[in-house]
XYZ file of C-alpha atoms in Angstrom:
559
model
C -3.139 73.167 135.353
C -4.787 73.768 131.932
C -3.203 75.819 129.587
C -3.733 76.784 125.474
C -0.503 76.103 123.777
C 0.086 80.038 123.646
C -0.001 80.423 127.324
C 2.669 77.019 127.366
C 4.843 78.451 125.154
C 5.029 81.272 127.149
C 5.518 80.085 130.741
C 8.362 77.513 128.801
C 9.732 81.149 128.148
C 9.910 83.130 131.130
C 10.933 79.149 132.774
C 14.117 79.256 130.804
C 15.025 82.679 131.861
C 13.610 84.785 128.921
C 12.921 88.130 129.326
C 12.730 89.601 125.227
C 11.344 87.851 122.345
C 11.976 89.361 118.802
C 9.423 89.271 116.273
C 6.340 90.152 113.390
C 2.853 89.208 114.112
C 1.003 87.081 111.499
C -1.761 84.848 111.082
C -0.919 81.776 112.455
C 0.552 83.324 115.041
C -2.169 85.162 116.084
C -2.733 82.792 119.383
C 0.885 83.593 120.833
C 1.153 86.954 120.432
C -2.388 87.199 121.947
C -0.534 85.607 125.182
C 2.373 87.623 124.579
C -0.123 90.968 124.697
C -1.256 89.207 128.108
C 1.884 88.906 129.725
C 3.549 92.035 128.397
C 4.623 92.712 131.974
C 6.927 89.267 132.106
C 7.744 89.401 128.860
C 9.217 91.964 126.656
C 8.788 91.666 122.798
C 10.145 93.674 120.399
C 8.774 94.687 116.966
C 10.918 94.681 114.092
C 10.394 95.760 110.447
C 11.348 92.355 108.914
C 11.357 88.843 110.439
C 14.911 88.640 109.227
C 15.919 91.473 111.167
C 14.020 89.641 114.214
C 16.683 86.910 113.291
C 19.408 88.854 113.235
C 18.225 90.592 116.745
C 18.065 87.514 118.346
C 21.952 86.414 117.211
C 23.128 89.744 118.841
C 21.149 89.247 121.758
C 22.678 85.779 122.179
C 26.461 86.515 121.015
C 26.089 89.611 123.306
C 24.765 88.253 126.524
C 25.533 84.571 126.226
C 22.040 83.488 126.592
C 19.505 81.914 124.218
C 17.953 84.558 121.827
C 14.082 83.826 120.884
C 12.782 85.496 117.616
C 9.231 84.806 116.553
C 7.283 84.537 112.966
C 4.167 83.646 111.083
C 4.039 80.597 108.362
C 4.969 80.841 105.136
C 7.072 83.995 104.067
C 7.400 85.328 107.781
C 9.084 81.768 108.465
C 11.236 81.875 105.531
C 12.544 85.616 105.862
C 13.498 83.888 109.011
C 16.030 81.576 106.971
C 18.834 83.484 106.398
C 19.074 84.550 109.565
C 19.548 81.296 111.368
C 21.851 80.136 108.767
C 24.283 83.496 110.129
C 23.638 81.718 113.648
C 24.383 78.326 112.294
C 27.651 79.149 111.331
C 28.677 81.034 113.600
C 27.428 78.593 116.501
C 25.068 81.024 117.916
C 22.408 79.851 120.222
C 18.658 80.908 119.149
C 15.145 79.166 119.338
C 12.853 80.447 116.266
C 9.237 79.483 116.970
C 7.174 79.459 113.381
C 3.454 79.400 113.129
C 1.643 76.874 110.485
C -1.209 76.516 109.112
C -3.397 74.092 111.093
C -2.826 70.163 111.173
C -5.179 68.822 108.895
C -4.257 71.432 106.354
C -0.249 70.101 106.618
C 0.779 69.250 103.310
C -1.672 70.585 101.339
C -0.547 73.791 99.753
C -2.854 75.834 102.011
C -2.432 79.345 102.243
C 1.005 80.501 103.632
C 2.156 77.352 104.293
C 5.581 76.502 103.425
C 7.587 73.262 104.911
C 10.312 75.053 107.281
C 11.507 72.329 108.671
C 12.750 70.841 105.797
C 14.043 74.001 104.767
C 15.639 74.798 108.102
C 17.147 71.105 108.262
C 20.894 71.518 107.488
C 20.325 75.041 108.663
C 19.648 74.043 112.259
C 21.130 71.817 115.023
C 17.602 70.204 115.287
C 14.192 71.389 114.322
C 10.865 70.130 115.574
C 7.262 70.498 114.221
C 4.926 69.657 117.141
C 1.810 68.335 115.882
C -0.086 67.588 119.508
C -0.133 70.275 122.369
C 1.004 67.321 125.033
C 4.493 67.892 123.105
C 4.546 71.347 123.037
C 6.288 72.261 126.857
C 8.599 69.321 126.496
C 10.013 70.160 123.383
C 10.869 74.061 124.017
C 12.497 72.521 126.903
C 14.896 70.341 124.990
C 15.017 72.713 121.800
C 16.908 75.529 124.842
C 18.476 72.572 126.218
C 20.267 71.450 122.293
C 20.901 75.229 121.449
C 23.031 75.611 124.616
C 24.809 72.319 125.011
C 28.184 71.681 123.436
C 28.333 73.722 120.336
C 25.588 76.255 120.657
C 23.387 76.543 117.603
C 19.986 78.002 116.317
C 17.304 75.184 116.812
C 13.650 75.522 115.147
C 10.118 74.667 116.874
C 7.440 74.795 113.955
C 3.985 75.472 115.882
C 0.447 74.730 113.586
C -1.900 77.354 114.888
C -4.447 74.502 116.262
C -1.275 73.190 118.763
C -1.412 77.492 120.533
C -5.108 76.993 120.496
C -5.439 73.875 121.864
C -5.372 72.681 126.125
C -2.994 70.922 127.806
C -1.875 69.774 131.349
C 1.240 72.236 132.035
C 3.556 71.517 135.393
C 6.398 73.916 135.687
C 9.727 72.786 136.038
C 12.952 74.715 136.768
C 15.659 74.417 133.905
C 17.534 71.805 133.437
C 21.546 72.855 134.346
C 23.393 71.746 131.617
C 27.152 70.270 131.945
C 30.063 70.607 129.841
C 30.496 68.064 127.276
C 33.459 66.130 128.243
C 32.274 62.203 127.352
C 35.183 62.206 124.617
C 37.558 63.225 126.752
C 40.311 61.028 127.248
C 43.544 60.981 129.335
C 45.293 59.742 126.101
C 44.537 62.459 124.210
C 45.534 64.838 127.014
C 48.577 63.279 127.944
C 49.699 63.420 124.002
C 48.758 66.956 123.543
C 51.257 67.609 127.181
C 54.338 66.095 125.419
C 53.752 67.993 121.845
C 53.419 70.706 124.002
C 56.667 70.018 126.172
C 58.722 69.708 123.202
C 57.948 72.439 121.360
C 60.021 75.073 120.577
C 58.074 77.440 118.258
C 54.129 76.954 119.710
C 51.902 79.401 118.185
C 47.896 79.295 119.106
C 45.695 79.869 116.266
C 42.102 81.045 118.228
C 38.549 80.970 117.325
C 35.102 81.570 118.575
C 34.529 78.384 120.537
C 36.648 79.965 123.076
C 34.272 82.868 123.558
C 31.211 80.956 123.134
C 32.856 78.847 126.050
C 33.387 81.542 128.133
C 37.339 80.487 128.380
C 39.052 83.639 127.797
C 40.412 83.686 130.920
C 41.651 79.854 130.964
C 43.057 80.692 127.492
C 45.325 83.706 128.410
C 46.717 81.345 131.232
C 47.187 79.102 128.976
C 49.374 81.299 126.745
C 51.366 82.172 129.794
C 52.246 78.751 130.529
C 53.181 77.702 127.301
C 54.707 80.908 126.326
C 53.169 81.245 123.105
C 52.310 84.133 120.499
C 48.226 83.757 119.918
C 46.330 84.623 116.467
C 42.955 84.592 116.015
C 39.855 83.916 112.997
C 37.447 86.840 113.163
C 35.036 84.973 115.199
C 37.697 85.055 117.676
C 38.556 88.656 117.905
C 38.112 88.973 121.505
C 38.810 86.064 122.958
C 42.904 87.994 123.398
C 42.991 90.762 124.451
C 44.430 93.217 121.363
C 46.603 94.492 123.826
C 48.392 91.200 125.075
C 52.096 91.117 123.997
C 51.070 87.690 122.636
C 48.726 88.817 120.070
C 49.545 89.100 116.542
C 45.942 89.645 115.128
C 43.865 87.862 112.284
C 45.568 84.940 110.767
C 44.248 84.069 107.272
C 42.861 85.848 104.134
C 43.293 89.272 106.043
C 45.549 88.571 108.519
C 48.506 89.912 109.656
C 51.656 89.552 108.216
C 53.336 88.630 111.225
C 50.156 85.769 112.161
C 50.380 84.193 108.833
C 54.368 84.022 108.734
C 54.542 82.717 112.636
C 51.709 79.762 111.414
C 53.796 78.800 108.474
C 57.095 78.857 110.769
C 56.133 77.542 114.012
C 56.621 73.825 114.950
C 53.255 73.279 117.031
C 50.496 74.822 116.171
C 47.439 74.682 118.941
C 44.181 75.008 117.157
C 41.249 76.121 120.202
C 37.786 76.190 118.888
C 38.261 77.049 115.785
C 37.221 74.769 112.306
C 40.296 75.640 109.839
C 38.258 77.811 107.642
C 38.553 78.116 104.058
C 39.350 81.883 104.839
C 41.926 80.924 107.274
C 43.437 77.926 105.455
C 43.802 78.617 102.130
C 45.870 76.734 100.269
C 45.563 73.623 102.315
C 48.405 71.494 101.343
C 51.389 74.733 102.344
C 49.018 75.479 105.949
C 51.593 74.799 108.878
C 53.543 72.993 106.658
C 56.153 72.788 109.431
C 54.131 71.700 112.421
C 52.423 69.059 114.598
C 48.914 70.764 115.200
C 47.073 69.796 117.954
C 42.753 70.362 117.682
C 41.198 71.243 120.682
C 37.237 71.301 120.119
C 33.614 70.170 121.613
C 32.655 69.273 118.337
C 33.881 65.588 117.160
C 32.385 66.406 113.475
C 35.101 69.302 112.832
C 38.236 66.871 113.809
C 40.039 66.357 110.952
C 37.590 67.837 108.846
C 39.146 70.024 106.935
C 42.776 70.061 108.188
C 44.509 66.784 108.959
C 46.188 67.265 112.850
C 48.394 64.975 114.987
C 46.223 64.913 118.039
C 43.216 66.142 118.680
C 41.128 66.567 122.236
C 37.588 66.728 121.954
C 36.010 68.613 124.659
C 34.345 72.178 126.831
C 37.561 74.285 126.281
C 37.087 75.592 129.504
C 37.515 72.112 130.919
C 40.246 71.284 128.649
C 42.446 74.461 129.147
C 41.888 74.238 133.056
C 43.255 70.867 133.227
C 46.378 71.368 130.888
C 47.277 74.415 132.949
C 46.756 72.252 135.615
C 48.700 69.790 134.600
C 51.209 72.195 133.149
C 53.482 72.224 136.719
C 56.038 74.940 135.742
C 55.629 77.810 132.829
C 57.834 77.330 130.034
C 59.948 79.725 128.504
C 60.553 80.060 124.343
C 62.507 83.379 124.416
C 64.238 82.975 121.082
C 60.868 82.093 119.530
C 58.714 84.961 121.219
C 62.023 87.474 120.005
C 61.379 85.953 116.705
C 57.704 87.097 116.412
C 58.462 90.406 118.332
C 61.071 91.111 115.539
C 58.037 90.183 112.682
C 55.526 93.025 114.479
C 58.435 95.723 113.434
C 59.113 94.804 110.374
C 55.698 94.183 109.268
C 53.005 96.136 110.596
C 49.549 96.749 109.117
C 49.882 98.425 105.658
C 46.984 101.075 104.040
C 47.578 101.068 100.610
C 44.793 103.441 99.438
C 43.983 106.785 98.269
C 44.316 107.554 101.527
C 44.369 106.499 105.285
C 41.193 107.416 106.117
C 39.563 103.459 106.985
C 42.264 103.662 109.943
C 42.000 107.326 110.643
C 37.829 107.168 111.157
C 38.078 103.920 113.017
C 41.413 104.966 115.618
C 38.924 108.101 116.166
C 35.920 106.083 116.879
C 37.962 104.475 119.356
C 39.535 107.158 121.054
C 35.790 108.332 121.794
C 34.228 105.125 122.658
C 33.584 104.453 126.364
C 34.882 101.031 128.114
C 32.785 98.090 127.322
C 31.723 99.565 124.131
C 30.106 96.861 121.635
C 31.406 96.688 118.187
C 28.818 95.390 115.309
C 29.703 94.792 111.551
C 28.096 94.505 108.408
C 29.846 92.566 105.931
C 32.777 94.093 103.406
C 35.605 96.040 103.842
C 34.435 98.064 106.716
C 34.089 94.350 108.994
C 37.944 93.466 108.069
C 38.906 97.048 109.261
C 36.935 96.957 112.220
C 38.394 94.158 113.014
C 42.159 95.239 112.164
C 42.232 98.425 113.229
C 40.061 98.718 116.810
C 41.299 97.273 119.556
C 38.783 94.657 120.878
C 39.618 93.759 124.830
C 36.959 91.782 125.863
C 35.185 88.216 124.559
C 32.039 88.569 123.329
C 32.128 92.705 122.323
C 32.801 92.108 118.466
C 29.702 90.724 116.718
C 29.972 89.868 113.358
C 28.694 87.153 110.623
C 32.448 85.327 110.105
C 30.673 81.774 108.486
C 27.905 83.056 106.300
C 29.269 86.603 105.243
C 25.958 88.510 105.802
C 25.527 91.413 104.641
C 22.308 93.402 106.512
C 23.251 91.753 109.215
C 24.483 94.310 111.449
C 21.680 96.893 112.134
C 19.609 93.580 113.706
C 22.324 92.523 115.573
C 22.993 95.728 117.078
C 19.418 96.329 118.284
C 19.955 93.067 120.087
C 22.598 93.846 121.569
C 21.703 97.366 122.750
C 18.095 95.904 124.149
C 20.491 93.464 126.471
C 22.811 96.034 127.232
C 21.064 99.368 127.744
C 23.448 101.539 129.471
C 26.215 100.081 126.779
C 27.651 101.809 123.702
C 26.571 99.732 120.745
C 27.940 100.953 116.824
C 27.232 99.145 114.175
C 29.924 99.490 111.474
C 28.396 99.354 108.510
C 29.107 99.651 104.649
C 26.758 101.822 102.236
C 25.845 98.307 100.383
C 25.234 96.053 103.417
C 23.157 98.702 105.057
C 20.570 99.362 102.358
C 19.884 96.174 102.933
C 18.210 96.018 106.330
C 18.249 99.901 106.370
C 14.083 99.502 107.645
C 15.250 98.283 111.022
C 15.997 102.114 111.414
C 12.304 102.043 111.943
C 12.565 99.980 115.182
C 15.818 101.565 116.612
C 13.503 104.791 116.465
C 10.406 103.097 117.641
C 12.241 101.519 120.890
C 14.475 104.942 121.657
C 17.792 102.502 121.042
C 21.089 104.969 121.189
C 23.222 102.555 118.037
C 25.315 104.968 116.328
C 25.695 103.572 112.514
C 28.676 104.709 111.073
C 28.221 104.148 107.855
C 31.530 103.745 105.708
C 30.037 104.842 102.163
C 32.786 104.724 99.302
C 29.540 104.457 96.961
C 30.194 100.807 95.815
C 30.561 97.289 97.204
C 33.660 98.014 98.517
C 34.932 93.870 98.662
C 33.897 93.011 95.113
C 35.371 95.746 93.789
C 38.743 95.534 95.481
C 38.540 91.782 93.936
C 37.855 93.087 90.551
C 40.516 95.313 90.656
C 43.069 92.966 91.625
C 41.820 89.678 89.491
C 39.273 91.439 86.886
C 41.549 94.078 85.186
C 39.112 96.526 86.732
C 35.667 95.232 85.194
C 33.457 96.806 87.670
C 30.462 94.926 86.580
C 27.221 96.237 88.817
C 29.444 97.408 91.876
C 29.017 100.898 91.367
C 26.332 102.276 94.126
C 26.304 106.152 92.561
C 23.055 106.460 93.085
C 22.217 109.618 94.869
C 21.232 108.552 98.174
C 20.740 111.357 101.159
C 21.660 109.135 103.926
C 21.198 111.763 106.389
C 17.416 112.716 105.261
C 16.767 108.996 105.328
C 17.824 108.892 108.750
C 15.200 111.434 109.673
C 12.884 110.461 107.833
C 12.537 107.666 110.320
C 12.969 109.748 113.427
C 16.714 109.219 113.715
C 19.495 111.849 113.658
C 21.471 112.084 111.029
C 25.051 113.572 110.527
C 28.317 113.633 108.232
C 31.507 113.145 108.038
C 32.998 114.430 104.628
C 36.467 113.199 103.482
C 38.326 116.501 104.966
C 36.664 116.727 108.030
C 38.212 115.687 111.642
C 36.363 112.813 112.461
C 37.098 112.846 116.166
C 34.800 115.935 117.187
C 31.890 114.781 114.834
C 31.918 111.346 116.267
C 32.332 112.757 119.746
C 29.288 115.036 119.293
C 27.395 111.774 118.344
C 27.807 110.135 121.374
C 27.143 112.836 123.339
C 23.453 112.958 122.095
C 22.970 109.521 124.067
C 20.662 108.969 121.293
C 20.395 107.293 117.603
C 22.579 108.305 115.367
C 23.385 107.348 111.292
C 26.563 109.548 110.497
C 27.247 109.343 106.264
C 30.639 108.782 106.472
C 33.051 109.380 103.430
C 35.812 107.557 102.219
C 37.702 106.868 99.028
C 36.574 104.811 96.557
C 39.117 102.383 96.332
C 40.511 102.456 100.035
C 41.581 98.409 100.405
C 41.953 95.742 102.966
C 45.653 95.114 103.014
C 47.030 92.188 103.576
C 45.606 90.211 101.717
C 45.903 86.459 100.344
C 44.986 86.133 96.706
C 42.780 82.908 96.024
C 44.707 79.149 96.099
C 47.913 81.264 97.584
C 49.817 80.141 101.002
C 49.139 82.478 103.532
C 52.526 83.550 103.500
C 52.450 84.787 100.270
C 50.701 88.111 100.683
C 49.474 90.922 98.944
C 50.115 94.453 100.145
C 52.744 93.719 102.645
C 55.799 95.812 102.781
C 58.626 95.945 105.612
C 59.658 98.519 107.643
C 62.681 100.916 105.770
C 61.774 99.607 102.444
């Protein structure tokens, strides 16, 4: 049948399952969201006050649900407030399709008005990016754009859209979606068979875990996995999840802010197990002292990330989840490393999490939080101080409930993220954890929590500066706080109000548990100005070119 390029784009949507688009109207967009206003009743879309919080919605969507997010903008600036926001998903192999209007096709290249080439912008941005030029092209390549986003390493992917293409006809046949199947083409029985006798022979195995494992949906495969080898587990923030922060096995972040008791089992352990994780900078450090004492084995979909920054003994390129089913397949009896898992028990006494601060109050606000939270509760960060405590100090029990930029570092990203996450998960508790300087960032997007009724608590940690950079000044910048300081006097609460939301606070004396409990309670928006100390810090702490074992703020038990 005949169809515009609007309606297309469309049906290609609701055919791959699609049932919320996030986005800002514009003009060469105009044609879509005139189909969009036409099938409102297959389609939801939902308005947000910047394209880069559409962005941002659509990564929480994804991260939260597992599915594709879709945001939408116009050309020029609507498609390059769109940028930063893909980048977040980019790193953090999140899968979203961003559909940009242009200007028309025989204006292309010729400065016209709002035009801007986002496809070469997006290029090392994206997994692939397409600019379809004739409306014949247009329902094949939103099929294959969901089709790259999802397969092996998800990842944002671009379709540029010239306004003639959603005006145009075309012949449209519907197809059901194609069912994609786990990458497993590199996957050899050598490299299996290698990474069984490493594994046989170890004595000290430790698992350092990242997001792959969540974005493979392998959490389950991966805690049998620990059982079978009988191995302690850390994590990079993107995994936080993916073990349970209750498992005896866990020992918590490894790297820059990691535990003690992570960072000293990598250095001492005589396999390491690297699952979908890339040996960040933030986890690595100091390359040349990182496992200095053991074989490491790579386990990954992506070939590009073998050996890429960390040289390993053996690596096994694959879907994790059909990786870790076969080695604990293949894994006939569980084996036992008593001394070794004594070992690390022994390290969580004598080095647990240290607050060096003013005060305790990070820890106190966020155990409270907890204590109030219902099950299944999702936990959203900005970026700073407030993200590494988040992480350290609540306990995070299922995959896919902590969603946070790990790769980019984005602050502003939260309050998007968490209205895509609360639109997918309605009856959930969403709270985005947020810092005074990464929230008056993308503070507008209060404006579409109200406008959608969306119950996110913000609980915003405000120590009045940028919390990260100063700690950093502090310890290498003899306390030059050059433009950190954030004193300006901002009514957090009236702000909140001003846009229809309720606000409360949380002064540094107050009992945090009743305030936060009365928050919840409301089933309804919620900003609560939360006060802590200036200088509260993230302890531990690696300083810059340092091995991981040799951290900052660590101090043992009895001393």
């Amino acid at each position: 049948m005949q169809m515009t390029g609007a309606q297309i784009i469309i049906e290609c949507l609701i055919e791959q399952g699609v049932d919320t688009v996030f986005g800002f109207p514009g003009g060469a967009v105009l044609p879509l969201y005139d189909a969009l206003y036409q099938n409102q009743n297959r389609i939801r879309h939902i308005l947000t006050s910047h394209e880069q919080g559409a962005s941002h919605a659509a990564d929480g969507y994804a991260r939260s649900t597992g599915k594709v997010g879709v945001c939408i903008a116009t050309s020029g600036p609507g498609a390059t407030n769109l940028v930063t926001g893909i980048a977040t998903a980019y790193m953090d192999s999140v899968p979203i399709v961003a559909f940009t209007g242009n200007v028309a096709v025989p204006l292309l290249g010729k400065d016209s008005f709002q035009e801007v080439d986002i496809t070469g912008i997006t290029m090392p941005i994206t997994k692939h990016n397409f600019i379809v030029k004739d409306v014949g092209d247009l329902a094949e390549t939103v099929r294959t754009a969901f089709k790259i986003a999802q397969e092996g390493r998800p990842g944002p992917v671009l379709i540029d859209v010239p306004k003639d293409v959603t005006v145009y006809t075309a012949d449209f046949s519907p197809q059901s979606p194609e069912v994609l199947k786990p990458r497993t083409e590199r996957l050899s029985e050598k490299s299996m068979e290698q990474a069984l006798q490493l594994i046989k022979h170890a004595q000290r195995p430790m698992c350092y875990i990242g997001g792959g494992v969540i974005r493979a949906k392998a959490s389950d495969e991966l805690s049998q996995f620990l059982e079978n080898i009988d191995s302690p587990a850390c994590t990079s923030l993107m995994g936080v999840g993916a073990v349970s922060s209750l498992s005896p096995r866990f020992t918590g972040l490894v790297g820059m802010h990691g535990t003690k008791v992570s960072n000293m089992s990598v250095s001492a352990c005589d396999l390491l197990v690297v699952i979908g994780a890339r040996f960040s900078d933030r986890v690595v450090s100091k390359a040349s002292a990182f496992a200095k004492n053991a074989k490491i084995i790579h386990i990954d979909v992506d070939p590009a990330e073998i050996d890429k920054n960390i040289k390993t003994y053996c690596h096994v390129i694959g879907d994790l989840k059909v990786v870790l089913t076969e080695l604990n397949h293949r894994i006939a009896k569980p084996m036992e490393h008593t001394e070794w898992m004594e070992q690390v028990a022994e390290y969580k006494k004598r080095y647990p999490i240290r607050v060096d601060s003013e005060s305790a109050r990070s820890k106190e606000i966020l155990k409270a939080l907890q204590s109030v939270l219902p099950e299944g509760f999702f936990a959203v960060t900005e970026v700073g101080q407030h993200q590494m405590w988040a992480a350290q100090f609540l306990k995070h029990l299922q995959p896919g409930h902590f969603l946070t930029s790990g790769g980019l570092g984005t602050m502003g990203y939260g309050t998007g993220a968490a209205i895509g996450a609360q639109v997918a998960h309605p009856d959930a508790r969403v709270v985005n954890i947020a810092g005074d300087g990464s929230f008056r960032m993308n503070c507008n997007e209060l404006a579409t929590i109200a406008r959608y009724k969306l119950p996110v608590i913000i609980l915003l940690m405000n120590n009045q500066t940028l919390g990260m950079v100063r700690q950093w000044q502090t310890l290498f910048f003899d306390r030059r706080y050059s433009e950190t300081n954030l004193d300006t006097p901002i009514d957090w609460m009236k702000l909140a109000e001003a846009y229809g939301v309720k606000g409360m606070r949380i002064s540094k004396t107050d009992d945090p548990k009743p305030i936060l409990r009365a928050a919840l309670d409301l089933g309804q928006a919620v900003v609560i100005d939360c006060e802590i100390p200036v200088d509260d810090k993230v302890y531990p702490m690696v300083a810059p070119g340092a091995s991981i074992d040799e951290m900052l703020g660590v101090e043992e038990v009895g001393e």
